[in-house]
PDB file of C-alpha atoms and ligand atoms in Angstrom:
ATOM      1  CA  MET A 989     -15.414   3.248   6.950  1.00 93.00           C
ATOM      2  CA  ARG A 990     -12.281   2.395   8.941  1.00 94.00           C
ATOM      3  CA  LEU A 991      -8.944   4.191   8.644  1.00 97.00           C
ATOM      4  CA  HIS A 992      -5.732   2.374   9.550  1.00 97.00           C
ATOM      5  CA  VAL A 993      -2.503   4.383   9.655  1.00 98.00           C
ATOM      6  CA  ALA A 994       0.474   2.049   9.537  1.00 97.00           C
ATOM      7  CA  ASP A 995       2.514   3.249  12.443  1.00 94.00           C
ATOM      8  CA  HIS A 996       5.939   1.646  11.969  1.00 97.00           C
ATOM      9  CA  PRO A 997       9.460   3.105  11.875  1.00 97.00           C
ATOM     10  CA  LEU A 998      10.322   1.408   8.569  1.00 97.00           C
ATOM     11  CA  VAL A 999       7.187   2.813   6.971  1.00 98.00           C
ATOM     12  CA  ALA A1000       8.072   6.317   8.293  1.00 98.00           C
ATOM     13  CA  HIS A1001      11.653   5.973   7.060  1.00 98.00           C
ATOM     14  CA  LYS A1002      10.723   4.900   3.541  1.00 98.00           C
ATOM     15  CA  LEU A1003       8.045   7.577   3.336  1.00 98.00           C
ATOM     16  CA  SER A1004      10.607  10.235   4.326  1.00 98.00           C
ATOM     17  CA  VAL A1005      12.857   9.243   1.411  1.00 98.00           C
ATOM     18  CA  LEU A1006       9.847   9.260  -0.929  1.00 98.00           C
ATOM     19  CA  ARG A1007       8.987  12.791   0.152  1.00 98.00           C
ATOM     20  CA  ASP A1008      12.508  14.056  -0.647  1.00 98.00           C
ATOM     21  CA  GLU A1009      12.381  15.902  -3.982  1.00 97.00           C
ATOM     22  CA  ALA A1010      15.967  14.745  -4.661  1.00 97.00           C
ATOM     23  CA  THR A1011      14.991  11.077  -4.724  1.00 97.00           C
ATOM     24  CA  PRO A1012      15.222   9.941  -8.357  1.00 96.00           C
ATOM     25  CA  SER A1013      12.532   7.834 -10.112  1.00 96.00           C
ATOM     26  CA  PRO A1014      14.392   4.424  -9.915  1.00 96.00           C
ATOM     27  CA  ILE A1015      14.777   4.735  -6.134  1.00 97.00           C
ATOM     28  CA  PHE A1016      11.290   6.144  -5.786  1.00 98.00           C
ATOM     29  CA  ARG A1017       9.794   3.125  -7.587  1.00 97.00           C
ATOM     30  CA  LEU A1018      11.831   0.709  -5.447  1.00 98.00           C
ATOM     31  CA  LEU A1019      10.731   2.370  -2.223  1.00 98.00           C
ATOM     32  CA  VAL A1020       7.047   2.471  -3.255  1.00 98.00           C
ATOM     33  CA  ASP A1021       7.347  -1.260  -3.896  1.00 98.00           C
ATOM     34  CA  GLU A1022       8.841  -1.915  -0.467  1.00 98.00           C
ATOM     35  CA  LEU A1023       6.450   0.403   1.299  1.00 98.00           C
ATOM     36  CA  VAL A1024       3.387  -1.179  -0.338  1.00 98.00           C
ATOM     37  CA  THR A1025       4.538  -4.619   0.794  1.00 98.00           C
ATOM     38  CA  LEU A1026       4.615  -3.356   4.366  1.00 98.00           C
ATOM     39  CA  LEU A1027       1.154  -1.793   3.892  1.00 98.00           C
ATOM     40  CA  ALA A1028      -0.103  -4.982   2.260  1.00 98.00           C
ATOM     41  CA  TYR A1029       0.693  -6.890   5.460  1.00 97.00           C
ATOM     42  CA  GLU A1030      -1.636  -4.536   7.347  1.00 97.00           C
ATOM     43  CA  ALA A1031      -4.259  -4.382   4.546  1.00 98.00           C
ATOM     44  CA  THR A1032      -4.606  -8.170   4.352  1.00 97.00           C
ATOM     45  CA  ARG A1033      -5.173  -8.643   8.050  1.00 96.00           C
ATOM     46  CA  HIS A1034      -8.767  -9.587   7.307  1.00 94.00           C
ATOM     47  CA  VAL A1035      -8.237 -11.529   4.089  1.00 96.00           C
ATOM     48  CA  ARG A1036     -10.628 -14.492   4.075  1.00 95.00           C
ATOM     49  CA  VAL A1037      -9.124 -17.925   4.729  1.00 96.00           C
ATOM     50  CA  GLU A1038     -10.557 -21.376   5.328  1.00 96.00           C
ATOM     51  CA  PRO A1039      -9.171 -24.441   7.098  1.00 98.00           C
ATOM     52  CA  GLN A1040      -6.969 -26.858   5.162  1.00 98.00           C
ATOM     53  CA  GLU A1041      -5.351 -30.073   6.289  1.00 98.00           C
ATOM     54  CA  VAL A1042      -1.541 -30.067   6.058  1.00 98.00           C
ATOM     55  CA  ARG A1043       0.721 -33.108   6.272  1.00 98.00           C
ATOM     56  CA  THR A1044       3.956 -32.068   7.955  1.00 98.00           C
ATOM     57  CA  PRO A1045       7.022 -34.447   8.039  1.00 98.00           C
ATOM     58  CA  VAL A1046       5.825 -35.317  11.567  1.00 98.00           C
ATOM     59  CA  THR A1047       2.024 -35.402  11.576  1.00 98.00           C
ATOM     60  CA  THR A1048      -1.081 -33.805  10.082  1.00 98.00           C
ATOM     61  CA  THR A1049      -2.436 -30.531  11.282  1.00 98.00           C
ATOM     62  CA  THR A1050      -5.008 -27.929  10.284  1.00 98.00           C
ATOM     63  CA  GLY A1051      -3.634 -24.978   8.438  1.00 98.00           C
ATOM     64  CA  VAL A1052      -5.430 -22.366   6.318  1.00 97.00           C
ATOM     65  CA  LYS A1053      -5.663 -21.385   2.682  1.00 96.00           C
ATOM     66  CA  LEU A1054      -7.102 -18.299   1.024  1.00 95.00           C
ATOM     67  CA  SER A1055     -10.847 -18.725   0.434  1.00 94.00           C
ATOM     68  CA  ASP A1056     -12.483 -18.777  -3.009  1.00 92.00           C
ATOM     69  CA  PRO A1057     -13.213 -16.566  -4.808  1.00 92.00           C
ATOM     70  CA  SER A1058      -9.722 -15.137  -4.644  1.00 92.00           C
ATOM     71  CA  PRO A1059      -9.272 -11.448  -3.787  1.00 96.00           C
ATOM     72  CA  ILE A1060      -9.018  -9.009  -6.635  1.00 97.00           C
ATOM     73  CA  VAL A1061      -6.353  -6.305  -6.681  1.00 98.00           C
ATOM     74  CA  ILE A1062      -7.169  -3.162  -8.717  1.00 98.00           C
ATOM     75  CA  PRO A1063      -4.509  -0.518  -9.314  1.00 97.00           C
ATOM     76  CA  ILE A1064      -6.022   2.854 -10.246  1.00 96.00           C
ATOM     77  CA  LEU A1065      -4.125   3.935 -13.362  1.00 91.00           C
ATOM     78  CA  ARG A1066      -1.604   5.370 -13.721  1.00 89.00           C
ATOM     79  CA  ALA A1067       0.116   5.852 -10.387  1.00 94.00           C
ATOM     80  CA  GLY A1068      -1.532   2.829  -8.742  1.00 96.00           C
ATOM     81  CA  LEU A1069       0.455   0.633 -11.178  1.00 96.00           C
ATOM     82  CA  GLY A1070       3.566   1.417  -9.182  1.00 97.00           C
ATOM     83  CA  MET A1071       1.924  -0.343  -6.190  1.00 98.00           C
ATOM     84  CA  LEU A1072       0.940  -3.558  -7.956  1.00 98.00           C
ATOM     85  CA  ASP A1073       4.049  -5.683  -7.473  1.00 98.00           C
ATOM     86  CA  GLY A1074       4.363  -4.756  -3.812  1.00 98.00           C
ATOM     87  CA  MET A1075       0.774  -5.857  -3.229  1.00 98.00           C
ATOM     88  CA  THR A1076       0.736  -9.089  -5.276  1.00 98.00           C
ATOM     89  CA  ARG A1077       4.007 -10.171  -3.671  1.00 97.00           C
ATOM     90  CA  LEU A1078       1.917 -10.983  -0.602  1.00 96.00           C
ATOM     91  CA  LEU A1079      -1.175 -12.028  -2.590  1.00 96.00           C
ATOM     92  CA  PRO A1080       0.261 -13.942  -5.543  1.00 95.00           C
ATOM     93  CA  THR A1081      -3.006 -15.795  -6.275  1.00 94.00           C
ATOM     94  CA  ALA A1082      -5.093 -12.612  -6.431  1.00 95.00           C
ATOM     95  CA  GLU A1083      -6.673 -11.674  -9.722  1.00 95.00           C
ATOM     96  CA  VAL A1084      -5.683  -8.269 -11.064  1.00 96.00           C
ATOM     97  CA  GLY A1085      -8.082  -5.786 -12.672  1.00 96.00           C
ATOM     98  CA  PHE A1086      -7.434  -2.258 -13.903  1.00 96.00           C
ATOM     99  CA  LEU A1087      -9.365   0.933 -13.491  1.00 95.00           C
ATOM    100  CA  GLY A1088      -8.391   4.125 -15.228  1.00 93.00           C
ATOM    101  CA  LEU A1089      -9.660   7.174 -13.340  1.00 84.00           C
ATOM    102  CA  GLN A1090      -8.046  10.541 -13.326  1.00 74.00           C
ATOM    103  CA  ARG A1091      -9.025  13.858 -11.909  1.00 69.00           C
ATOM    104  CA  ASP A1092     -10.102  16.633 -14.206  1.00 76.00           C
ATOM    105  CA  GLU A1093      -7.602  19.323 -13.293  1.00 74.00           C
ATOM    106  CA  SER A1094     -10.200  22.093 -13.608  1.00 78.00           C
ATOM    107  CA  THR A1095     -13.176  20.534 -11.812  1.00 78.00           C
ATOM    108  CA  PHE A1096     -11.157  18.039  -9.717  1.00 72.00           C
ATOM    109  CA  GLU A1097     -13.927  15.463 -10.519  1.00 76.00           C
ATOM    110  CA  ALA A1098     -12.958  11.810 -11.213  1.00 80.00           C
ATOM    111  CA  VAL A1099     -13.251  10.782 -14.877  1.00 82.00           C
ATOM    112  CA  THR A1100     -13.125   7.113 -15.985  1.00 85.00           C
ATOM    113  CA  TYR A1101     -11.038   6.554 -19.101  1.00 88.00           C
ATOM    114  CA  ALA A1102     -10.336   2.817 -18.935  1.00 88.00           C
ATOM    115  CA  ASN A1103     -11.460  -0.338 -17.166  1.00 89.00           C
ATOM    116  CA  ARG A1104     -10.552  -4.007 -17.368  1.00 91.00           C
ATOM    117  CA  LEU A1105     -12.539  -5.682 -14.618  1.00 90.00           C
ATOM    118  CA  PRO A1106     -14.993  -8.535 -14.276  1.00 86.00           C
ATOM    119  CA  ASP A1107     -18.605  -7.159 -14.515  1.00 86.00           C
ATOM    120  CA  ASP A1108     -19.580  -9.345 -11.625  1.00 91.00           C
ATOM    121  CA  LEU A1109     -17.559  -8.865  -8.393  1.00 94.00           C
ATOM    122  CA  THR A1110     -20.201 -10.602  -6.215  1.00 93.00           C
ATOM    123  CA  GLY A1111     -18.677 -11.722  -2.960  1.00 91.00           C
ATOM    124  CA  ARG A1112     -15.175 -10.581  -3.921  1.00 94.00           C
ATOM    125  CA  GLN A1113     -12.739  -8.990  -1.544  1.00 96.00           C
ATOM    126  CA  VAL A1114     -11.270  -5.990  -3.380  1.00 97.00           C
ATOM    127  CA  PHE A1115      -7.996  -4.169  -2.801  1.00 98.00           C
ATOM    128  CA  LEU A1116      -7.787  -0.786  -4.568  1.00 98.00           C
ATOM    129  CA  LEU A1117      -4.335   0.676  -5.053  1.00 98.00           C
ATOM    130  CA  ASP A1118      -4.123   4.468  -5.262  1.00 97.00           C
ATOM    131  CA  PRO A1119      -1.045   6.204  -3.816  1.00 98.00           C
ATOM    132  CA  MET A1120      -2.536   9.665  -3.067  1.00 97.00           C
ATOM    133  CA  LEU A1121      -5.880  10.107  -1.367  1.00 98.00           C
ATOM    134  CA  ALA A1122      -6.179  13.847  -2.003  1.00 96.00           C
ATOM    135  CA  THR A1123      -9.742  15.133  -2.678  1.00 94.00           C
ATOM    136  CA  GLY A1124     -11.161  11.641  -2.356  1.00 95.00           C
ATOM    137  CA  ALA A1125     -13.037  11.983  -5.688  1.00 92.00           C
ATOM    138  CA  THR A1126     -11.121   9.153  -7.426  1.00 92.00           C
ATOM    139  CA  LEU A1127     -11.354   6.815  -4.466  1.00 95.00           C
ATOM    140  CA  VAL A1128     -15.084   7.406  -3.938  1.00 95.00           C
ATOM    141  CA  ALA A1129     -15.738   6.759  -7.655  1.00 93.00           C
ATOM    142  CA  SER A1130     -13.664   3.542  -7.515  1.00 95.00           C
ATOM    143  CA  ILE A1131     -15.330   2.318  -4.357  1.00 95.00           C
ATOM    144  CA  ASP A1132     -18.784   3.020  -5.851  1.00 93.00           C
ATOM    145  CA  TYR A1133     -17.778   1.218  -9.022  1.00 92.00           C
ATOM    146  CA  VAL A1134     -16.758  -2.033  -7.300  1.00 94.00           C
ATOM    147  CA  LEU A1135     -19.621  -1.954  -4.753  1.00 94.00           C
ATOM    148  CA  GLN A1136     -22.175  -1.538  -7.591  1.00 92.00           C
ATOM    149  CA  ARG A1137     -20.706  -4.719  -9.111  1.00 93.00           C
ATOM    150  CA  GLY A1138     -21.252  -6.661  -5.895  1.00 93.00           C
ATOM    151  CA  ALA A1139     -17.871  -6.466  -4.124  1.00 94.00           C
ATOM    152  CA  ARG A1140     -18.266  -7.650  -0.577  1.00 85.00           C
ATOM    153  CA  ASP A1141     -15.588  -5.604   1.133  1.00 92.00           C
ATOM    154  CA  VAL A1142     -13.133  -3.055  -0.105  1.00 97.00           C
ATOM    155  CA  THR A1143      -9.730  -2.036   1.170  1.00 98.00           C
ATOM    156  CA  ALA A1144      -7.950   0.961  -0.298  1.00 98.00           C
ATOM    157  CA  VAL A1145      -4.193   0.973   0.069  1.00 98.00           C
ATOM    158  CA  CYS A1146      -2.695   4.472  -0.180  1.00 98.00           C
ATOM    159  CA  LEU A1147       0.688   5.961   0.568  1.00 98.00           C
ATOM    160  CA  LEU A1148      -0.563   9.369   1.722  1.00 98.00           C
ATOM    161  CA  ALA A1149      -3.923  10.879   2.537  1.00 98.00           C
ATOM    162  CA  ALA A1150      -5.172  14.412   3.151  1.00 98.00           C
ATOM    163  CA  PRO A1151      -7.666  14.762   6.040  1.00 98.00           C
ATOM    164  CA  GLU A1152     -10.100  16.405   3.567  1.00 98.00           C
ATOM    165  CA  GLY A1153     -10.040  13.297   1.304  1.00 98.00           C
ATOM    166  CA  VAL A1154     -10.513  10.900   4.240  1.00 98.00           C
ATOM    167  CA  GLN A1155     -13.568  12.935   5.262  1.00 98.00           C
ATOM    168  CA  VAL A1156     -14.986  12.857   1.747  1.00 97.00           C
ATOM    169  CA  VAL A1157     -14.692   9.040   1.616  1.00 97.00           C
ATOM    170  CA  GLN A1158     -16.153   8.757   5.099  1.00 97.00           C
ATOM    171  CA  ASP A1159     -19.152  10.943   4.119  1.00 96.00           C
ATOM    172  CA  ALA A1160     -19.710   9.099   0.839  1.00 95.00           C
ATOM    173  CA  VAL A1161     -19.376   5.579   2.230  1.00 93.00           C
ATOM    174  CA  GLY A1162     -20.574   5.940   5.790  1.00 87.00           C
ATOM    175  CA  ASP A1163     -21.599   2.619   7.173  1.00 82.00           C
ATOM    176  CA  ARG A1164     -23.282   1.342   3.981  1.00 81.00           C
ATOM    177  CA  ALA A1165     -20.407  -0.980   3.209  1.00 83.00           C
ATOM    178  CA  ASP A1166     -17.352  -2.663   4.722  1.00 91.00           C
ATOM    179  CA  VAL A1167     -14.639  -0.270   3.547  1.00 96.00           C
ATOM    180  CA  GLN A1168     -11.224   0.376   5.045  1.00 96.00           C
ATOM    181  CA  ILE A1169      -8.336   2.610   4.095  1.00 98.00           C
ATOM    182  CA  VAL A1170      -4.792   1.605   4.932  1.00 98.00           C
ATOM    183  CA  VAL A1171      -2.316   4.448   4.609  1.00 98.00           C
ATOM    184  CA  ALA A1172       1.298   5.170   5.537  1.00 98.00           C
ATOM    185  CA  ALA A1173       0.465   8.691   6.876  1.00 98.00           C
ATOM    186  CA  VAL A1174      -2.309  11.306   6.972  1.00 98.00           C
ATOM    187  CA  ASP A1175      -0.749  14.680   6.077  1.00 98.00           C
ATOM    188  CA  GLU A1176      -1.720  18.215   7.033  1.00 98.00           C
ATOM    189  CA  ARG A1177      -4.012  19.441   4.243  1.00 98.00           C
ATOM    190  CA  LEU A1178      -4.587  20.072   0.538  1.00 98.00           C
ATOM    191  CA  ASN A1179      -3.168  23.185  -1.108  1.00 97.00           C
ATOM    192  CA  GLU A1180      -5.084  25.343  -3.644  1.00 96.00           C
ATOM    193  CA  LYS A1181      -4.059  22.975  -6.459  1.00 95.00           C
ATOM    194  CA  LYS A1182      -5.386  20.012  -4.451  1.00 95.00           C
ATOM    195  CA  TYR A1183      -1.955  18.620  -3.831  1.00 97.00           C
ATOM    196  CA  ILE A1184      -1.254  16.977  -0.464  1.00 98.00           C
ATOM    197  CA  VAL A1185       0.871  19.103   1.891  1.00 98.00           C
ATOM    198  CA  PRO A1186       3.658  18.318   2.762  1.00 98.00           C
ATOM    199  CA  GLY A1187       3.065  15.323   0.460  1.00 98.00           C
ATOM    200  CA  LEU A1188       5.516  14.028  -2.076  1.00 98.00           C
ATOM    201  CA  GLY A1189       4.417  15.824  -5.227  1.00 98.00           C
ATOM    202  CA  ASP A1190       2.713  14.109  -8.176  1.00 97.00           C
ATOM    203  CA  ALA A1191       3.082  10.377  -7.513  1.00 97.00           C
ATOM    204  CA  GLY A1192       2.621   9.415 -11.179  1.00 95.00           C
ATOM    205  CA  ASP A1193       5.274  11.873 -12.369  1.00 96.00           C
ATOM    206  CA  ARG A1194       7.695  10.787  -9.676  1.00 97.00           C
ATOM    207  CA  LEU A1195       7.176   7.116 -10.560  1.00 96.00           C
ATOM    208  CA  TYR A1196       7.131   7.385 -14.337  1.00 93.00           C
ATOM    209  CA  GLY A1197       8.247  10.904 -15.272  1.00 86.00           C
ATOM    210  CA  VAL A1198       6.230  13.825 -16.647  1.00 79.00           C
ATOM    211  CA  VAL A1199       4.401  12.623 -19.756  1.00 76.00           C
TER     212      VAL A1199
HETATM  213  N1  URA B1361      -2.066  13.308  -6.679  1.00 64.12           N
HETATM  214  C1  URA B1361      -0.729  13.319  -6.496  1.00 64.12           C
HETATM  215  O1  URA B1361      -0.022  12.612  -7.236  1.00 64.12           O
HETATM  216  N2  URA B1361      -0.211  14.100  -5.531  1.00 64.12           N
HETATM  217  C2  URA B1361      -0.943  14.887  -4.729  1.00 64.12           C
HETATM  218  O2  URA B1361      -0.421  15.547  -3.858  1.00 64.12           O
HETATM  219  C3  URA B1361      -2.357  14.871  -4.916  1.00 64.12           C
HETATM  220  C4  URA B1361      -2.904  14.083  -5.920  1.00 64.12           C
END
């Protein structure tokens, strides 16, 4: 498992505004969208391409196009939905699937409540969108889910991670698959309620309100 922390002043600036408890939902959603587009640039560094001839106004040359099968982008419901547009802006031809996993607030285990994904992901490059890598339970369950269906490599795009969660994913995945995490920052720790500290609070609530 590889961890890539996007070290960039624009990423740090947008993240600081997201952390601010005074930032209202409309601005929060806009900033998540912008931030994910910056992370998507890093996350797609290894997207598979193949050569393609291009006729320019002057000559022909060899360019590239995204390889088939196209990548699949999977937001983890509900908060991952807020990351979808920012990701597909850079990968407009990607297919989009949905995975509904939430943590049980008493056991902190990941529970699946919805899925809309091809059964067969053989050879697919998968991008999982989950803003908060806290305990790692949701991400490990999602990674297992797509690997069991044949995904070839998996990139998780997250806004924030706790060191504990990164370790859990590392221990669960090890070197058995090509998995990378791209994140804007790794914070200090989890608190007793398994929230990331200093964090930004509940990402789903801040995106969509408390429902
Ligand atoms: N999920 C969130 O939305 N925030 C946290 O800090 C941890 C998990």
